[in-house]
Amino acid sequence: MTACGSGAGGVDGEPSGGLRALASRAVVTVAPGDGATGVPTSDALRITAADGRLTAVTVEDGRGGTVDGRIAGDGRSWRPLTHLAAATRYRVHALAEDDQGRISAKTSRFTTLVPRNTFIGHHTPEDGATVGVGMPVSLVFTRGITEPEAVERAITVTSDPPVEIVGHWFGDDRLDFRPERFWAPGTRVTVRLGLDGVQGRPGVYGTQAKTVSFTVGRSQISTVDAAIRRMTVVRDGRPLRSLPVTAGAPATTTYNGTMVISEKHEVTRMNGATVGFGGEYDIKDVPHAMRLSASGTFVHGNYWAPARTFGTANVSHGCVGLRDVRGGRDAAAPAAWLFDNSLLGDVVVVKNSRDRTIAPDNGLNGWNMPWEEWKR
């Protein structure tokens, strides 16, 4: 026993120094600290390594979702590539290695803030919709956005087949996305709203984490020539029908430009007082109305004008009217036919009117802005 003990060279029964397992010199630090609450959703999470290099970092929430991040080239730090969700508990697990290849680990937990003020984005089109080739993705936010870059980074719009899709802000509460040209028929578009935890303005955070998809149907582009009072409907490149219309009267002309159908109503009320025409008209049962602008331009059925008006005179207050019957009960009437054969997102082009081109933000009509300007 004595000889054995002397030969081992140990002290207090431990192995000799050459056999003793040494701890890693690498030290992992996680900020915020373990157990922290009310943590900001951006620029708060930092993971660093001293006397070593980070080799693996996992940040996950209680639902199994993970936060994408990147280890710096020198291995000294890790940062998330996106913001964190609000009111969420996260678990951090990080590994680092020292110059001898020895591993050090760190596990930490923290909870992000619960926002007092929030915002969402109301989206057009709806999830699952089939739309025309002119339909943009339009988001209208419930609060004015003062941090547009942060909001835009949290939204992705992709298509199959893929095309370049660019966002453009109209003011501080509306963000539209579109490609350079109309969508190809059959395109599937996916919108991912990762707004949960995004600070859109000081103290105001997004709450949405959802995915919206829609499909582009056949191509239908209707061209209204206000000078000859005629609409030509072209589907998938082939003329489908030519319809007589009445456009805006000389004092109340119709906008020129490329417009997108944004609403459809089998019957609706049109009151001139709501669009700046005082008491000039109040028609409670306008049939087959399809909105082209936010300011009140529609293509709609007209039962009150004589049949001879259509194709011969422009008498409207700026809308495009087609012959119809009261109540819209005649399926063969031009207005009924167009209504039944139109999708939200179909394109209506007006030309040769004595009016200016419609503003790009008046309805879903961003196609009237040149592509280079849109991208700027």
XYZ file of C-alpha atoms in Angstrom:
376
model
C 0.000 0.000 0.000
C 2.861 2.354 0.902
C 4.754 1.619 -2.276
C 1.604 2.063 -4.357
C 0.842 5.383 -2.695
C 4.354 6.692 -3.144
C 4.447 5.729 -6.798
C 1.190 7.602 -7.609
C 2.633 10.846 -6.348
C -0.861 12.042 -5.315
C -1.920 14.319 -2.511
C -4.915 13.453 -0.304
C -5.773 10.565 -2.578
C -6.210 12.716 -5.761
C -4.618 11.869 -9.141
C -1.365 13.562 -10.053
C -1.467 17.004 -11.685
C -0.850 15.534 -15.149
C -4.084 13.524 -14.952
C -6.319 16.061 -13.275
C -9.238 17.284 -15.492
C -9.074 21.069 -15.777
C -12.154 23.308 -16.293
C -12.480 25.342 -19.490
C -11.082 28.852 -19.281
C -13.821 30.133 -21.608
C -16.467 32.218 -19.840
C -19.897 32.776 -21.394
C -21.896 35.856 -20.434
C -25.568 36.372 -21.287
C -27.278 39.736 -21.118
C -29.928 40.230 -19.819
C -29.173 38.307 -16.668
C -30.815 35.060 -15.646
C -34.381 35.642 -14.464
C -34.662 39.155 -15.896
C -38.163 40.442 -16.728
C -39.492 43.334 -18.784
C -36.654 42.910 -21.271
C -36.856 45.096 -24.429
C -37.587 43.185 -27.612
C -34.732 44.810 -29.550
C -31.063 45.507 -28.805
C -31.113 43.846 -25.378
C -29.998 40.247 -25.988
C -26.205 39.855 -26.146
C -24.137 36.693 -25.681
C -20.337 36.947 -25.386
C -17.358 34.718 -24.676
C -14.136 35.655 -22.868
C -10.946 33.567 -23.118
C -12.567 31.405 -25.767
C -14.909 31.218 -28.765
C -18.639 30.593 -28.934
C -19.385 27.347 -30.774
C -23.170 27.037 -30.456
C -26.025 29.281 -29.295
C -29.703 28.360 -29.021
C -32.417 30.833 -28.016
C -35.921 29.383 -27.901
C -39.314 30.339 -26.559
C -41.716 28.159 -24.616
C -43.476 27.033 -27.806
C -40.366 25.568 -29.351
C -39.694 28.478 -31.669
C -36.098 29.537 -32.112
C -34.507 32.935 -32.638
C -32.174 33.211 -35.600
C -28.798 34.688 -34.780
C -25.189 34.846 -35.862
C -21.873 34.207 -34.142
C -19.314 36.877 -35.011
C -16.312 35.883 -37.105
C -13.991 36.001 -34.106
C -16.343 33.839 -32.072
C -16.503 36.398 -29.289
C -20.177 37.352 -29.563
C -23.634 36.335 -30.828
C -26.511 38.610 -31.760
C -30.073 37.889 -32.914
C -30.918 38.619 -36.530
C -34.417 39.771 -35.636
C -36.393 41.247 -32.777
C -37.879 39.171 -29.977
C -41.585 38.629 -29.354
C -43.245 40.590 -26.561
C -44.478 38.974 -23.330
C -42.448 35.830 -24.026
C -40.141 33.727 -21.850
C -36.903 32.715 -23.540
C -34.277 30.102 -22.691
C -30.659 30.642 -23.759
C -28.144 27.814 -24.030
C -24.637 28.717 -25.193
C -21.391 26.739 -25.560
C -17.855 28.129 -25.791
C -14.474 26.495 -26.281
C -11.075 27.618 -24.936
C -7.739 27.274 -26.734
C -7.330 23.744 -25.357
C -10.635 22.596 -26.798
C -12.358 22.477 -23.434
C -16.073 23.322 -23.409
C -17.927 25.754 -21.164
C -21.745 26.007 -21.096
C -24.195 28.636 -19.938
C -27.987 28.429 -19.565
C -30.125 31.465 -18.804
C -33.778 32.494 -18.898
C -35.490 35.868 -19.242
C -38.917 37.318 -20.116
C -39.609 40.185 -22.506
C -41.775 43.195 -21.729
C -45.572 43.299 -21.820
C -46.432 46.350 -23.990
C -49.024 48.857 -22.829
C -49.613 50.259 -26.314
C -49.849 48.112 -29.439
C -50.542 48.271 -33.177
C -51.564 45.893 -35.935
C -51.635 46.080 -39.720
C -54.959 45.535 -41.502
C -54.059 43.617 -44.645
C -55.480 43.454 -48.146
C -56.174 40.938 -49.649
C -57.648 38.433 -47.225
C -56.029 35.092 -46.499
C -57.031 32.442 -49.020
C -58.408 34.902 -51.575
C -58.208 34.528 -55.336
C -57.553 37.945 -56.844
C -56.874 39.731 -60.103
C -53.405 40.431 -61.463
C -53.394 44.037 -60.201
C -53.878 43.308 -56.497
C -51.052 44.724 -54.353
C -50.360 43.731 -50.768
C -51.569 46.700 -48.724
C -51.098 47.120 -44.968
C -52.806 49.921 -43.069
C -51.493 50.300 -39.524
C -53.618 51.308 -36.571
C -50.940 53.710 -35.324
C -48.634 56.033 -37.232
C -45.221 54.407 -37.670
C -42.077 56.384 -36.830
C -39.709 53.412 -37.162
C -40.540 52.285 -40.725
C -37.314 50.343 -41.253
C -37.983 48.130 -38.239
C -41.539 47.448 -39.372
C -40.540 46.729 -42.964
C -37.789 44.322 -41.866
C -40.409 42.313 -39.992
C -42.550 41.756 -43.100
C -41.653 39.439 -45.968
C -43.628 39.085 -49.202
C -42.654 36.251 -51.536
C -44.187 34.720 -54.646
C -44.160 31.497 -56.613
C -42.982 31.911 -59.321
C -40.544 34.384 -57.736
C -40.357 38.030 -58.790
C -38.860 41.118 -57.179
C -41.398 42.574 -54.736
C -40.773 45.988 -53.181
C -42.549 47.890 -50.416
C -43.483 51.565 -50.602
C -44.767 53.784 -47.783
C -47.702 56.121 -48.288
C -47.507 58.412 -45.262
C -46.730 56.890 -41.879
C -49.569 54.370 -41.646
C -49.713 52.540 -44.984
C -47.211 50.165 -46.605
C -47.940 48.580 -49.999
C -45.955 45.854 -51.783
C -46.010 45.067 -55.503
C -43.837 43.741 -58.330
C -42.713 45.917 -61.233
C -45.486 44.584 -63.495
C -48.803 42.879 -62.839
C -48.632 39.428 -61.265
C -48.592 36.478 -63.653
C -51.836 34.466 -63.552
C -51.525 31.515 -61.194
C -48.953 33.179 -58.941
C -49.140 32.287 -55.250
C -48.161 35.106 -52.901
C -47.222 34.625 -49.235
C -47.093 37.461 -46.700
C -45.386 36.831 -43.359
C -46.135 39.399 -40.668
C -43.526 39.090 -37.930
C -44.654 42.222 -36.138
C -44.970 40.774 -32.639
C -42.540 42.782 -30.521
C -41.576 45.313 -33.203
C -41.445 48.844 -31.831
C -43.246 50.877 -34.480
C -43.032 54.112 -32.530
C -41.696 54.857 -29.031
C -43.519 52.632 -26.544
C -45.856 51.125 -29.184
C -45.308 47.492 -30.192
C -46.729 45.208 -32.853
C -48.737 42.148 -31.851
C -49.097 40.189 -35.119
C -47.306 36.965 -35.955
C -49.246 35.467 -38.837
C -48.951 34.273 -42.422
C -51.350 35.280 -45.192
C -51.451 33.648 -48.626
C -53.460 34.402 -51.743
C -53.605 33.218 -55.341
C -53.662 35.279 -58.512
C -56.393 34.120 -60.869
C -56.780 34.771 -64.573
C -55.770 38.115 -66.052
C -58.610 40.557 -66.725
C -57.897 44.128 -67.803
C -60.768 46.413 -68.807
C -59.972 49.616 -70.685
C -62.412 52.523 -70.641
C -62.007 55.029 -73.462
C -63.861 58.056 -72.099
C -63.746 59.806 -75.456
C -65.745 57.135 -77.271
C -67.588 55.963 -74.119
C -66.629 52.321 -74.513
C -65.148 49.642 -72.225
C -63.165 46.766 -73.729
C -62.758 43.730 -71.457
C -59.683 41.607 -72.192
C -59.129 38.275 -70.453
C -55.811 36.448 -70.674
C -54.842 38.622 -73.622
C -58.011 38.037 -75.645
C -60.890 40.537 -76.106
C -63.897 39.215 -74.226
C -66.546 41.897 -74.616
C -67.078 45.535 -75.588
C -69.549 47.469 -73.434
C -71.057 50.955 -73.853
C -70.504 53.189 -70.813
C -71.056 56.677 -69.525
C -68.068 58.351 -67.850
C -67.683 61.647 -66.012
C -69.486 64.719 -67.338
C -67.360 67.690 -68.490
C -67.563 69.329 -65.047
C -67.008 66.092 -63.110
C -64.601 64.071 -65.223
C -63.290 60.579 -64.472
C -59.679 60.087 -63.417
C -57.318 58.666 -66.012
C -54.938 55.881 -65.060
C -54.630 52.302 -63.940
C -57.063 51.391 -61.170
C -57.712 48.214 -59.204
C -61.069 46.911 -58.044
C -60.865 47.003 -54.242
C -64.508 46.353 -53.213
C -67.597 44.734 -54.712
C -71.184 45.504 -53.610
C -74.268 43.995 -55.179
C -76.179 47.062 -53.960
C -74.863 50.145 -52.188
C -75.869 53.705 -51.353
C -74.104 56.621 -53.056
C -74.524 60.026 -51.448
C -72.840 62.989 -53.124
C -72.384 64.711 -49.763
C -69.784 62.103 -48.752
C -67.499 62.911 -51.701
C -67.827 66.673 -51.970
C -70.883 66.985 -54.224
C -73.286 68.339 -51.599
C -76.869 67.268 -52.151
C -76.550 66.701 -55.900
C -77.501 63.041 -55.561
C -78.375 60.408 -52.996
C -79.114 57.029 -54.583
C -79.857 54.372 -51.995
C -79.784 51.313 -54.280
C -76.922 51.567 -56.771
C -76.513 48.056 -58.226
C -73.330 46.134 -59.079
C -70.866 48.676 -57.672
C -67.111 48.030 -57.734
C -64.796 50.545 -56.070
C -61.828 51.939 -58.006
C -60.639 54.705 -55.662
C -60.784 55.711 -52.026
C -62.243 59.071 -53.068
C -65.414 57.545 -54.491
C -64.742 56.395 -58.059
C -66.739 53.261 -58.920
C -67.689 51.266 -61.958
C -71.344 50.504 -61.323
C -74.770 49.788 -62.719
C -76.986 52.709 -63.689
C -80.765 52.262 -64.002
C -81.814 55.930 -63.825
C -80.227 57.169 -67.071
C -82.011 56.444 -70.379
C -80.616 53.426 -72.230
C -79.506 55.649 -75.110
C -77.065 57.448 -72.760
C -74.597 54.574 -72.665
C -72.088 54.836 -75.470
C -73.274 58.311 -76.493
C -72.869 60.737 -73.547
C -70.743 61.210 -70.427
C -73.087 62.283 -67.631
C -71.725 60.847 -64.368
C -70.071 62.537 -61.394
C -66.782 60.748 -62.141
C -67.794 57.097 -62.006
C -68.014 54.702 -64.932
C -71.637 53.669 -65.409
C -73.050 50.672 -67.294
C -76.665 49.960 -68.165
C -78.547 48.078 -65.447
C -82.019 47.644 -63.991
C -83.251 48.688 -60.578
C -82.408 46.005 -58.056
C -79.846 44.497 -60.429
C -82.122 41.563 -61.226
C -81.291 41.333 -64.926
C -78.276 39.022 -65.224
C -77.946 39.931 -68.904
C -77.481 43.667 -68.203
C -73.917 44.866 -68.950
C -73.301 45.952 -65.338
C -74.453 42.578 -63.992
C -72.292 40.707 -66.487
C -69.180 42.709 -65.573
C -69.845 42.333 -61.852
C -70.261 38.558 -62.125
C -67.092 38.242 -64.188
C -64.823 40.428 -62.049
C -62.493 39.675 -59.146
C -61.093 41.969 -56.497
C -57.738 42.966 -57.935
C -58.909 43.122 -61.548
C -57.574 46.119 -63.460
C -59.610 48.953 -64.968
C -57.677 51.430 -67.130
C -59.262 54.791 -67.989
C -57.856 56.816 -70.869
C -58.775 59.904 -72.923
C -60.607 61.565 -70.048
C -60.119 65.297 -69.538
C -58.851 64.741 -66.025
C -55.488 64.086 -64.402
C -54.055 60.656 -63.626
C -55.277 59.243 -60.339
C -52.861 59.528 -57.387
C -51.044 56.256 -56.563
C -52.326 56.264 -52.963
C -55.970 56.894 -53.924
C -57.158 53.325 -53.593
C -54.959 50.354 -54.511
C -53.513 52.266 -57.432
C -49.757 52.274 -56.890
C -49.314 51.101 -60.504
C -49.499 54.773 -61.483
C -46.112 55.408 -59.849
C -43.012 54.630 -61.967
C -41.047 51.620 -60.704
C -37.846 53.535 -59.945
C -39.789 56.060 -57.880
C -41.646 53.232 -56.130
C -38.362 51.621 -55.098
C -36.999 54.902 -53.742
